[in-house]
Coordinates of C-alpha atoms in Angstrom, one line a residue:
X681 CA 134.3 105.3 75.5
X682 CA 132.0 103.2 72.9
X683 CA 129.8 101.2 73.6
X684 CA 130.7 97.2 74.1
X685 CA 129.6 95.5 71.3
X686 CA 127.0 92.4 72.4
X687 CA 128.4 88.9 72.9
X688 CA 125.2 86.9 71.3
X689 CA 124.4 84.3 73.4
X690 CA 123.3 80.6 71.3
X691 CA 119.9 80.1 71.0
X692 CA 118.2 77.8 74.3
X693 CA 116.9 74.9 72.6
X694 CA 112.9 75.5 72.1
X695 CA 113.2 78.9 72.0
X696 CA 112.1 80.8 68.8
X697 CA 114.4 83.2 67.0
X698 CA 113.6 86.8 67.7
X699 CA 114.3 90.1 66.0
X700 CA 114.5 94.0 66.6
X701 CA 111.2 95.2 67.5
X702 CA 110.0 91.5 67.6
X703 CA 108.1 92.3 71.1
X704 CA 105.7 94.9 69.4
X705 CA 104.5 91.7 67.9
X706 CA 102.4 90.4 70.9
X707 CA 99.6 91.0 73.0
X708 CA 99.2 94.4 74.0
X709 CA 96.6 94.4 76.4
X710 CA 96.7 95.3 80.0
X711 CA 98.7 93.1 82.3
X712 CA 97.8 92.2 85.9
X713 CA 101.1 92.9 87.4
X714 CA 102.7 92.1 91.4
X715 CA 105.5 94.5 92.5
X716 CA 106.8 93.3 95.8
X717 CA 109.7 96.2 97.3
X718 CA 107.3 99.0 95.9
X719 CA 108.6 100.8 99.2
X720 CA 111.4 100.6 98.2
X721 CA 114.0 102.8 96.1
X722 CA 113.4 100.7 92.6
X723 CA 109.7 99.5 93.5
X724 CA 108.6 102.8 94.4
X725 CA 109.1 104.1 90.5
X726 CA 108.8 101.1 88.8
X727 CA 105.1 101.2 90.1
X728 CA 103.9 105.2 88.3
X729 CA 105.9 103.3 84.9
X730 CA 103.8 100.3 84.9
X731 CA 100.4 102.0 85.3
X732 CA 101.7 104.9 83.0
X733 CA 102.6 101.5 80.7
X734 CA 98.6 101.1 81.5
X735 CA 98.7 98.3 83.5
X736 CA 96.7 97.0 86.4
X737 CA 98.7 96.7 89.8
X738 CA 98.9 95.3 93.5
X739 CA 101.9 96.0 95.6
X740 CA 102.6 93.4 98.4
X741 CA 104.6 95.4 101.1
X742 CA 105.2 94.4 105.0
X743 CA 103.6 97.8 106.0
X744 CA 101.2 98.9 103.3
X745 CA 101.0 102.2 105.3
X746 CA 104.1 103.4 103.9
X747 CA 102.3 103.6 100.3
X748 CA 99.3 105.7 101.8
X749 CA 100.8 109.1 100.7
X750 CA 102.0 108.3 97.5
X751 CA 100.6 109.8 94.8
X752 CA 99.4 106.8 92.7
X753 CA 98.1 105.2 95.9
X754 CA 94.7 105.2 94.7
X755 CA 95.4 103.3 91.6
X756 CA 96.8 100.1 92.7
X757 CA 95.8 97.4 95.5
X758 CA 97.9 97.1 98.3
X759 CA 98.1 93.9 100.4
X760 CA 99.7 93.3 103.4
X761 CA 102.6 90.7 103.6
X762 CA 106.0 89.4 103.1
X763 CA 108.0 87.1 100.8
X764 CA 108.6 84.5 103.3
X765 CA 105.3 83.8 104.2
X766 CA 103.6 81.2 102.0
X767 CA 100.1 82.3 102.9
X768 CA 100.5 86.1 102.0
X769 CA 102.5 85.2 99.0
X770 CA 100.1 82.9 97.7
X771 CA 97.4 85.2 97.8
X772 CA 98.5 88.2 96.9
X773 CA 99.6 86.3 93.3
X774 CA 96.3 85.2 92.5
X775 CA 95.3 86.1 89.3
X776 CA 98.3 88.0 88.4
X777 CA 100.2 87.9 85.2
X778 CA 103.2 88.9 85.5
X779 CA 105.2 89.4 89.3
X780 CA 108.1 91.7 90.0
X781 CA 110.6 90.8 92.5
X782 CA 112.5 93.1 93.7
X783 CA 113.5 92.3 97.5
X784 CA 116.4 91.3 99.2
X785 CA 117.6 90.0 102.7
X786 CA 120.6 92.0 102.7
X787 CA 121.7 93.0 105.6
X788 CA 119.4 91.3 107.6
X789 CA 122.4 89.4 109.4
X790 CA 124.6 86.3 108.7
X791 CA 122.4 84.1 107.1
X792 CA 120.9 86.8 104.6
X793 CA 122.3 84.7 101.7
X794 CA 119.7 81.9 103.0
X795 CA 116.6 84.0 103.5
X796 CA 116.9 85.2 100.1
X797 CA 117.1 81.7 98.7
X798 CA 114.3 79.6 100.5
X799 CA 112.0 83.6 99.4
X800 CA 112.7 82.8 95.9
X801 CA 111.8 79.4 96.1
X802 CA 108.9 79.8 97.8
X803 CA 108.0 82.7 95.7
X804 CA 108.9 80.7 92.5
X805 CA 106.6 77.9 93.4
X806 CA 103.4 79.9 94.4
X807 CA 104.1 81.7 90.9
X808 CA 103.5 78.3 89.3
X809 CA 100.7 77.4 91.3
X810 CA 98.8 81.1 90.5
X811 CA 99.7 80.3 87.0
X812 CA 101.7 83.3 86.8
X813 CA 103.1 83.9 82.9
X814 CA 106.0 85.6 83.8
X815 CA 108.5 86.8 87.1
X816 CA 110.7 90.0 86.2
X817 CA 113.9 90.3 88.4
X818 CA 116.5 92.2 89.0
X819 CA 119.7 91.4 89.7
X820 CA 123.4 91.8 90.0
X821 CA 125.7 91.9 87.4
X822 CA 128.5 89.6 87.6
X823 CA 132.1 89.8 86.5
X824 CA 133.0 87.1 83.6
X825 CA 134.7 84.1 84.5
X826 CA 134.3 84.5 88.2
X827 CA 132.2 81.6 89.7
X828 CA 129.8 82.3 91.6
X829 CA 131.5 80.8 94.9
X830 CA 134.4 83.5 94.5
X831 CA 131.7 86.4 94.2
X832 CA 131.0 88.9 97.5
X833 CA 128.0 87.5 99.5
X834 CA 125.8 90.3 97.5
X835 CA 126.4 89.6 93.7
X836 CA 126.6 85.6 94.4
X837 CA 123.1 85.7 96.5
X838 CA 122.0 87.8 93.4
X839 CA 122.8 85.2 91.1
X840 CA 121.8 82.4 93.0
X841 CA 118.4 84.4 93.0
X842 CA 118.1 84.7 89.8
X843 CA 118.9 80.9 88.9
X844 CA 115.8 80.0 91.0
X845 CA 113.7 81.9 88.8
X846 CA 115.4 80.6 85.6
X847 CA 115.4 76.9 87.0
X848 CA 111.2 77.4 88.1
X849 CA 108.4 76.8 85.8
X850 CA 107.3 79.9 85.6
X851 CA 109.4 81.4 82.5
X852 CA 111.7 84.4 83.7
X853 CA 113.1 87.6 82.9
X854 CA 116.1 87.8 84.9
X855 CA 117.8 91.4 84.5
X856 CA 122.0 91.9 86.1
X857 CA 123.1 95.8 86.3
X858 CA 126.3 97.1 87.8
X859 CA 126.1 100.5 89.7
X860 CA 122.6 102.4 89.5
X861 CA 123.0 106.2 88.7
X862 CA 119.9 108.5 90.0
X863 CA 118.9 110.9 92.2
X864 CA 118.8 109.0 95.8
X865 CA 120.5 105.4 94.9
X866 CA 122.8 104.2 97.2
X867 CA 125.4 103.9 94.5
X868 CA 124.8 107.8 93.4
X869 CA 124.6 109.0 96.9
X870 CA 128.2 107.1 98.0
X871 CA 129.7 109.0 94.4
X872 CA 128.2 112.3 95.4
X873 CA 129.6 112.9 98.9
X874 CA 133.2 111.0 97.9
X875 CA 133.6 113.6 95.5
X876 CA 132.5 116.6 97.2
X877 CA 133.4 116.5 100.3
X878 CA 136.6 115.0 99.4
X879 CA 139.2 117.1 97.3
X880 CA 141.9 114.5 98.4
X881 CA 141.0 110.8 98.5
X882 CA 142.7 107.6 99.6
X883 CA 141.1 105.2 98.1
X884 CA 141.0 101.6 97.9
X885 CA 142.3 99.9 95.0
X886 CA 139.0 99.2 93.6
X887 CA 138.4 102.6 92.5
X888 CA 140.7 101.1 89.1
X889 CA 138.4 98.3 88.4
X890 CA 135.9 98.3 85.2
X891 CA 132.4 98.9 86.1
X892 CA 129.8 99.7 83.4
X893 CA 126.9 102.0 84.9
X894 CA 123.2 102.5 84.2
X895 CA 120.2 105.8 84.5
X896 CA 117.7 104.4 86.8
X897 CA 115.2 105.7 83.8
X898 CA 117.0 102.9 81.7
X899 CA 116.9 100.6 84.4
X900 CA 113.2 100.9 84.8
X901 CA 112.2 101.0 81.0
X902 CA 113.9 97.4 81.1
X903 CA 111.4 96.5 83.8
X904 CA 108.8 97.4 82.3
X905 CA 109.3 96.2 79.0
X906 CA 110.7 92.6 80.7
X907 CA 107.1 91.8 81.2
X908 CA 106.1 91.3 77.8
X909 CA 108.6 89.0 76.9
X910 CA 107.6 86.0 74.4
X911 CA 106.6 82.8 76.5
X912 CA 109.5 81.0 75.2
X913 CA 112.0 83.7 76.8
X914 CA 113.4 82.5 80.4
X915 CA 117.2 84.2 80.8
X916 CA 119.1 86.6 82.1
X917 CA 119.7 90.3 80.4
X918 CA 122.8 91.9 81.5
X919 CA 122.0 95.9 81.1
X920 CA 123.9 98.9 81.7
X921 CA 124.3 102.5 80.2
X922 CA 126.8 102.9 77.2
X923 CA 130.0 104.2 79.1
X924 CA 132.9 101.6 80.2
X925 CA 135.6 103.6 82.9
X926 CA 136.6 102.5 86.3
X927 CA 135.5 104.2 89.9
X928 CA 138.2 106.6 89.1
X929 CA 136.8 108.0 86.3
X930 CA 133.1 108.3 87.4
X931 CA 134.6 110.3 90.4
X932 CA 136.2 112.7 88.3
X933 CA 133.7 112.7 85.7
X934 CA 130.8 113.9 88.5
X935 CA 133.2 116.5 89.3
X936 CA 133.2 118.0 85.9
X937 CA 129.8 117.6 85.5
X938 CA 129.0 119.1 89.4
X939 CA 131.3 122.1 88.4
X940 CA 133.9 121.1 91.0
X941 CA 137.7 121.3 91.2
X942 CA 139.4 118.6 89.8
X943 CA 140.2 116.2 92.4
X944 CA 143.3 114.1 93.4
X945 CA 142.6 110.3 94.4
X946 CA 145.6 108.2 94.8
X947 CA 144.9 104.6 95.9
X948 CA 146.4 101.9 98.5
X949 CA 146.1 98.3 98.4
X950 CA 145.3 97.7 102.2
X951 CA 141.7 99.2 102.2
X952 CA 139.9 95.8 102.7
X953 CA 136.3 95.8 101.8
X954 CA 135.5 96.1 105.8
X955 CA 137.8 99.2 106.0
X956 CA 136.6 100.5 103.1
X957 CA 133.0 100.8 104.0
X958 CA 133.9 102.3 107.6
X959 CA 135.5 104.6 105.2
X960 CA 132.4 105.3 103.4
X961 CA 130.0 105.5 106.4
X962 CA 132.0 108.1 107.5
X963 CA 132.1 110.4 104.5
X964 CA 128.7 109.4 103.0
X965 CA 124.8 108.9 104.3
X966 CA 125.5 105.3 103.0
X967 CA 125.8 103.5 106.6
X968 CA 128.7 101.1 106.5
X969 CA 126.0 98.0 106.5
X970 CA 124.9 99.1 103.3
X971 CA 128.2 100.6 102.0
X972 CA 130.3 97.3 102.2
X973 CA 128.1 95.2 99.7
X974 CA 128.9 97.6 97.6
X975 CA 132.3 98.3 98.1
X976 CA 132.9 94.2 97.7
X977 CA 131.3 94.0 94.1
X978 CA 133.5 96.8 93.3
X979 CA 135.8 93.8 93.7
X980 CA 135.4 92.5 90.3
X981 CA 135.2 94.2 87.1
X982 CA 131.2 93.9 86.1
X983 CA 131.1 94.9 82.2
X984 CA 127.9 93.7 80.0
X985 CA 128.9 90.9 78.0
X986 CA 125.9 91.4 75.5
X987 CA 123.2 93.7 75.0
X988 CA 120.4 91.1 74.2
X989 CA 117.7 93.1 75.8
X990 CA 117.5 95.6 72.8
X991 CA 116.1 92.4 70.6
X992 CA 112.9 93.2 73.0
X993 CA 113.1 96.3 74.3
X994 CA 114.6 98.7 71.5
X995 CA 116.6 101.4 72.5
X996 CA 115.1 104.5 71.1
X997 CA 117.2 108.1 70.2
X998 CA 119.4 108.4 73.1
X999 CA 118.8 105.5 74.7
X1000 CA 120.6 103.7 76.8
X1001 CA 121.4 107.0 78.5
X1002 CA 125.1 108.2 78.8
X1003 CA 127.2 108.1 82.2
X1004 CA 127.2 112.4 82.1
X1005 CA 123.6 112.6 80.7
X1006 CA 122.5 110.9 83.8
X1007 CA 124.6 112.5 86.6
X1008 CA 123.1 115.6 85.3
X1009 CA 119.7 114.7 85.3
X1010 CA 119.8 113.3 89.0
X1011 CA 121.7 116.1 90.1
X1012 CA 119.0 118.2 88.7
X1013 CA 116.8 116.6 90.2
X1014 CA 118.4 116.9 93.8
X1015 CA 118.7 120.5 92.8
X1016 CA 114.5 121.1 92.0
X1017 CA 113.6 118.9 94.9
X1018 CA 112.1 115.8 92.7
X1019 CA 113.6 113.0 94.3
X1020 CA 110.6 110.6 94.2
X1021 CA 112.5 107.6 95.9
X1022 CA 115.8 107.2 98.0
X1023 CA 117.6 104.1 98.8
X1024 CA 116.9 105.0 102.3
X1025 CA 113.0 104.5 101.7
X1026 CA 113.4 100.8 102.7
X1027 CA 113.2 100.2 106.1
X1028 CA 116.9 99.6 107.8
X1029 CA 117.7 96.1 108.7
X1030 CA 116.8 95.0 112.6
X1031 CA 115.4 98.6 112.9
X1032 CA 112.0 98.7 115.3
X1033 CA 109.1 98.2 113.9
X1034 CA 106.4 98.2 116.5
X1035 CA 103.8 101.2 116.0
X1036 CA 103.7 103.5 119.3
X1037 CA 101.9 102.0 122.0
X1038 CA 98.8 104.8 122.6
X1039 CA 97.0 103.3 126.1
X1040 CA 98.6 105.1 129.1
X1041 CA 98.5 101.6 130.8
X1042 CA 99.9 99.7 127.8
X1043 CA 100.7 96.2 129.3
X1044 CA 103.8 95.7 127.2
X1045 CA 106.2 97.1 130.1
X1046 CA 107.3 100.4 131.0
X1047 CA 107.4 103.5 129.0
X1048 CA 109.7 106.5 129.8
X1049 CA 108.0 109.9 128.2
X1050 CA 108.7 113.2 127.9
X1051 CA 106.1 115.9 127.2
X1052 CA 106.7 119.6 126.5
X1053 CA 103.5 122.0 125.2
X1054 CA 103.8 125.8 124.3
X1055 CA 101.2 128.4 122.9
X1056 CA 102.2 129.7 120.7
X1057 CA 101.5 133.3 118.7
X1058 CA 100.9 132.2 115.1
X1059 CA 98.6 130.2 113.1
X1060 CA 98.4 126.6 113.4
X1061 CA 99.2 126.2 109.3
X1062 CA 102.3 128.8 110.7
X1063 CA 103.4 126.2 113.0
X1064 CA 102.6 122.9 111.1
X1065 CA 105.2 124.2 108.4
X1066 CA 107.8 124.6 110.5
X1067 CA 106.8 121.1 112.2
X1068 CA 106.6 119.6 108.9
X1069 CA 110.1 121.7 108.2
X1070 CA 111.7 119.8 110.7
X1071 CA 114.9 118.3 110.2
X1072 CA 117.5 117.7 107.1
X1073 CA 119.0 121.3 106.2
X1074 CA 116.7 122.7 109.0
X1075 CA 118.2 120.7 111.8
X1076 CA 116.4 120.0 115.6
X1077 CA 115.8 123.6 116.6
X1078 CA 117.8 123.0 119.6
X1079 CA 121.4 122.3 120.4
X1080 CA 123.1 121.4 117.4
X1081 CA 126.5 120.0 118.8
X1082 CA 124.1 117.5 120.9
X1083 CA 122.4 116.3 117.5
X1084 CA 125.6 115.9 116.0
X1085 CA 127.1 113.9 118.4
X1086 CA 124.4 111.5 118.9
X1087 CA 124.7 111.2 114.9
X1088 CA 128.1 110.7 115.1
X1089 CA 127.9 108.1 117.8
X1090 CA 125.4 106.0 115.7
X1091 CA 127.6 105.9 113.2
X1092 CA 130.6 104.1 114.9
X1093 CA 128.3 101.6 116.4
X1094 CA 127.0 101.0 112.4
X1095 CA 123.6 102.9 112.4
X1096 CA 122.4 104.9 109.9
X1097 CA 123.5 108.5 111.7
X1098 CA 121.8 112.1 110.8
X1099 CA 123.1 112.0 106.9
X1100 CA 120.7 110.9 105.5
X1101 CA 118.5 114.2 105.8
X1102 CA 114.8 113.9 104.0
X1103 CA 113.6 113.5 100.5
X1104 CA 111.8 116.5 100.4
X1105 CA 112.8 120.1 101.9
X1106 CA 109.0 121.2 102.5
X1107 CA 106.9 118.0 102.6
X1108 CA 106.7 114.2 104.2
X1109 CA 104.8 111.2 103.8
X1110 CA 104.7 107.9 105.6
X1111 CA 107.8 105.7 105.4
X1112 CA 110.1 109.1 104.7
X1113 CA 113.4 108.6 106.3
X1114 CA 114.5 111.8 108.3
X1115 CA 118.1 112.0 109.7
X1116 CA 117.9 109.1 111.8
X1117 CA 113.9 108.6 112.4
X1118 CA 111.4 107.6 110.1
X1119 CA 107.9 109.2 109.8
X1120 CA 105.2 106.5 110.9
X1121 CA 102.1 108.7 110.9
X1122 CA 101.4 112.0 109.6
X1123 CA 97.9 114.0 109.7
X1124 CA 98.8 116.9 107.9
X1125 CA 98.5 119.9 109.6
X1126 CA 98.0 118.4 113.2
X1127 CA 100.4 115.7 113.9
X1128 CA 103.7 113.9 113.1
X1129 CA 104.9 110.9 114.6
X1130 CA 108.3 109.6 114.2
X1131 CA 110.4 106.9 115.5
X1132 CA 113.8 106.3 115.8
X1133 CA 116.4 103.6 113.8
X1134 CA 119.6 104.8 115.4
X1135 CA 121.0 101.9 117.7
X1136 CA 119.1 102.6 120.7
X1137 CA 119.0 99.6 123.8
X1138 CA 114.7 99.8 123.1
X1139 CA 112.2 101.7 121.3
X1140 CA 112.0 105.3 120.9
X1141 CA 109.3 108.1 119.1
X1142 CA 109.2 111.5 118.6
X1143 CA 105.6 112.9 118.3
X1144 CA 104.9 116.8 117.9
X1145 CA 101.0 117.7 118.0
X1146 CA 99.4 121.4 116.5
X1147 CA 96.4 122.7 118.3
X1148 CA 94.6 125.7 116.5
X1149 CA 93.8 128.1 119.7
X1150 CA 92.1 131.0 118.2
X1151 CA 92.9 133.4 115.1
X1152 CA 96.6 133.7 115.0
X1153 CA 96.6 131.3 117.9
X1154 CA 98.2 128.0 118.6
X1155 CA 99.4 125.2 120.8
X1156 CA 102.2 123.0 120.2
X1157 CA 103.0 119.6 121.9
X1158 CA 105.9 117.2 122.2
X1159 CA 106.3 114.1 123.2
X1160 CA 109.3 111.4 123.2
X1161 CA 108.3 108.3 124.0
X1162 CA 110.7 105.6 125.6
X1163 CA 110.4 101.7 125.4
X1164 CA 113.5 100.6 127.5
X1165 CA 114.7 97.0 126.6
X1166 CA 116.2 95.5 129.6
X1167 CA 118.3 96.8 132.4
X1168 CA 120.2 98.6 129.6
X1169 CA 117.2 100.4 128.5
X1170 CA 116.5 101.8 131.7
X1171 CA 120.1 103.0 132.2
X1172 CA 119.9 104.7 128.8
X1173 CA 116.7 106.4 129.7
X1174 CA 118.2 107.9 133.1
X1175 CA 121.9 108.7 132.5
X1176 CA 120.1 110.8 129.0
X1177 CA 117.3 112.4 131.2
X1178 CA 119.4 115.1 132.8
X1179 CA 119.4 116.5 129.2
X1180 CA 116.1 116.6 128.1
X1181 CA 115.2 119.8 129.4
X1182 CA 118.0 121.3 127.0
X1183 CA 117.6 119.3 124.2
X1184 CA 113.9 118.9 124.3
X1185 CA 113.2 122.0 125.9
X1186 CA 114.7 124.0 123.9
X1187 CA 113.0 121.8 120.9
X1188 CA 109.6 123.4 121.7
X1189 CA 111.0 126.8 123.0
X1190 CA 112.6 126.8 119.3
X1191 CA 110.3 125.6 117.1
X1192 CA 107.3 128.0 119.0
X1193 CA 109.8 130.9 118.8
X1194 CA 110.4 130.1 114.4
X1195 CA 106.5 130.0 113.7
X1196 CA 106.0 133.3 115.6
X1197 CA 108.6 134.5 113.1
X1198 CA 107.5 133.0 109.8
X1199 CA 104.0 134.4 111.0
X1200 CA 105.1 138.0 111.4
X1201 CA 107.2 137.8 108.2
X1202 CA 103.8 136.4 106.3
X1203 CA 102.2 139.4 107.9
X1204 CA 104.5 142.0 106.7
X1205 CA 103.9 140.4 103.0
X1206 CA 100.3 140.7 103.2
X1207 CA 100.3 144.6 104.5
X1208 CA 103.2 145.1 101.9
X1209 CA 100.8 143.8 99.2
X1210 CA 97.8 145.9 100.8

């Protein structure tokens, strides 16, 4: 389908006339930018564009440890805070140029739409005072003639966003897309597993509505060319890719380009937003939390109604990218293992937090373990792959049907389940979600500490140690950690226990017993070689 021709908006009064190319014009010395979310799926590649772009960076994240093992980690400041506190927000702006918002409250609870407002004034304000040139945003786009009282909670606390910004003083670029396409997006990811793992599909009746998609590489040069706007600029930018089709057609258009059978979708009227996203939480890694924000904005039919953005950030050959063009590049990049970022990278609302109490007699109330140690007959680096291995395609090394029902039960009380596997088939870094844990520490080749955001009644971690014991020689330890929140908590701990020994057990019996054979097959390369 063509792409829709741009709807010019009339000029704001003070505002200069621009033309193509007319941003090549000004200043192009290095800016001093903010990027607040750069843990999450956005942030996390905006940040290698901007210092590729050759500016200078802080990130202002909630737990700056998550950025430790990223590769452009020594190339940016990181300061430790959060958009709703004054204090951190203030100075983490000083002295910066231009400031990247790219947070949310969603589905933080009720009052999400709330959070995000009084963050974006507060933000908006300490802009001014820092004397801040510019704030980049971006947003949701919304359907044409809707108002923004009729919009789901998600677009209108969006747009509501992004009129605090426009309202500030500090001039804005305020950017709207539709549905994101790349490797690890939410949207992507709900796409993927509808289509493949469903040759049938029921479907809601919003799989006919108009949506106009975007390449997260599009969405990102946009962001990084939004911060060199003229001074005068302060509007929105609605962006998107050049393809118009409905739900329908990006479901059968992925399975063309996947190489899958055609598929058959027929849709009802009586999928409600709520039922839809149960739906979705079921066949996807997308929890339903997440999944029915989304599923409401494919309410309304969210088409550009001008492509204003090109005045100031030209599209080049082949830009904006096509709908196929980037299926196939994120599906390529699933395939070689470069997904840099997931939309699972940001933490998972009301999920624990707390770092692992270490002190045996840790005052802050009882702690349940469970400790399991093995030598094993291999090399510690034998081992530590296989730790490191752990999880995703490669599964728990012990009693799968356990695993799965544990996943499955996390699910139907609205956690985040074992689907959404790891970013990465051989490596990990801090902040990595894994099935249902997260990784909070990693020493690479001797420890990994995870801890759990499945709906648990307290605070759980999984720790596995590697010991090197000798040539060829090595120790592994295990630990599960148990932080029991009320009487609940300690009737959780004890009516599970009775298991451990075959869940855990086996964990360490398993994993010992898969090092020992990696080590002997390494060892008949090496005297097939010789």
């Amino acid at each position: 389908m063509p792409y829709r021709r741009p709807v010019h908006r009339k000029q704001r009064k003070g505002e200069r006339p621009v033309v193509p190319g007319d941003a090549t014009q000004h200043d192009r010395a290095p800016l001093r930018c903010l990027v607040t979310g750069a843990t999450g799926y956005i942030g996390g590649r905006l940040v290698p564009e901007l210092l590729e772009a050759g500016h200078q960076l802080r990130c202002l994240a909630r737990s700056p440890e998550k950025l430790r093992d990223q590769p452009w980690a020594g190339q940016v400041e990181v300061m430790r805070g959060d958009v709703t506190d004054a204090a951190s927000v203030a100075q983490a702006l000083r002295g910066i140029d231009v400031a990247y918002y790219l947070v949310h409250a969603l589905g933080t609870g009720a009052g999400f739409e709330e959070t995000d407002r009084k963050a974006a004034r507060l933000f908006a304000d300490a802009a001014a005072d820092a004397g801040v040139r510019r704030i980049v945003y971006l947003g949701g786009l919304t359907p044409t003639g809707v108002p923004v009282r009729e919009l789901s909670p998600h677009l209108r606390s969006r747009a509501e966003v992004g009129q605090i910004f426009l309202d500030a003083p500090v001039p804005a670029t305020v950017l709207r897309a539709a549905v994101v396409i790349g490797s690890g997006s939410a949207s992507f990811e709900m796409l993927r597993y509808l289509t493949e793992r469903l040759p049938v599909m029921v479907t809601p009746s919003w799989v006919g509505t108009r949506i106009q998609p975007i390449a997260i590489r599009d969405v990102l040069r946009y962001l990084v060319g939004g911060a060199r706007m003229p001074e005068e600029v302060n509007r929105t930018f609605d962006i998107a890719g050049p393809d118009i089709m409905s739900y329908r057609d990006m479901m059968e258009r992925y399975a063309r380009v996947a190489g899958l059978p055609h598929r058959l979708i027929l849709s009802v009227p009586m999928l409600s937003p709520r039922l839809s996203s149960h739906w979705i939480g079921l066949i996807t890694p997308v929890p339903a939390a997440i999944a029915r924000p989304l599923a409401e904005s494919l309410r309304h039919e969210v088409v550009c109604g001008e492509h204003d953005i090109a005045r100031y950030v030209p599209d080049g050959p082949g830009t904006p990218l096509g709908f196929d063009e980037a299926l196939a590049l994120a599906l390529r990049r699933i395939r070689d293992a470069e997904v840099v970022t997931r939309w699972s990278n940001a933490s998972v609302p009301g999920a624990p937090s707390d770092p692992l109490p270490t002190d045996p007699d840790w005052a802050g109330g009882s702690l349940y373990t469970d400790v399991r140690g093995r030598d094993v007959e291999a090399s510690a680096d034998a081992l530590w792959r296989v730790v490191e291995g752990i999880g995703g395609e490669n599964g728990w090394y012990s009693f799968p049907a356990a695993w799965a029902l544990r996943g499955w039960f996390d699910r139907a009380v609205g956690g985040v389940g074992l689907r959404r596997g790891r970013r990465d088939a051989h490596r990990l870094i801090v902040g990595d979600s894994l099935d249902f844990w997260r990784v909070e520490e990693i020493e690479r080749g001797r420890l990994l500490r995870l801890r759990a955001e499945m709906r648990l009644p307290g605070l759980a971690w999984l720790e596995m140690s590697v010991e090197e014991k000798g040539p060829g020689r090595s120790h592994y330890c295990q630990r599960a950690v148990f932080h029991p929140r009320g009487l609940l908590g300690h009737a959780y701990w004890w009516s599970v226990s009775p298991f451990h020994a075959i869940v855990f057990g086996g964990m360490a019996r398993n994993m010992a017993k898969a090092a020992e054979a990696e080590a002997g097959r390494s060892s008949q390369v090496r005297g097939a070689e010789v």
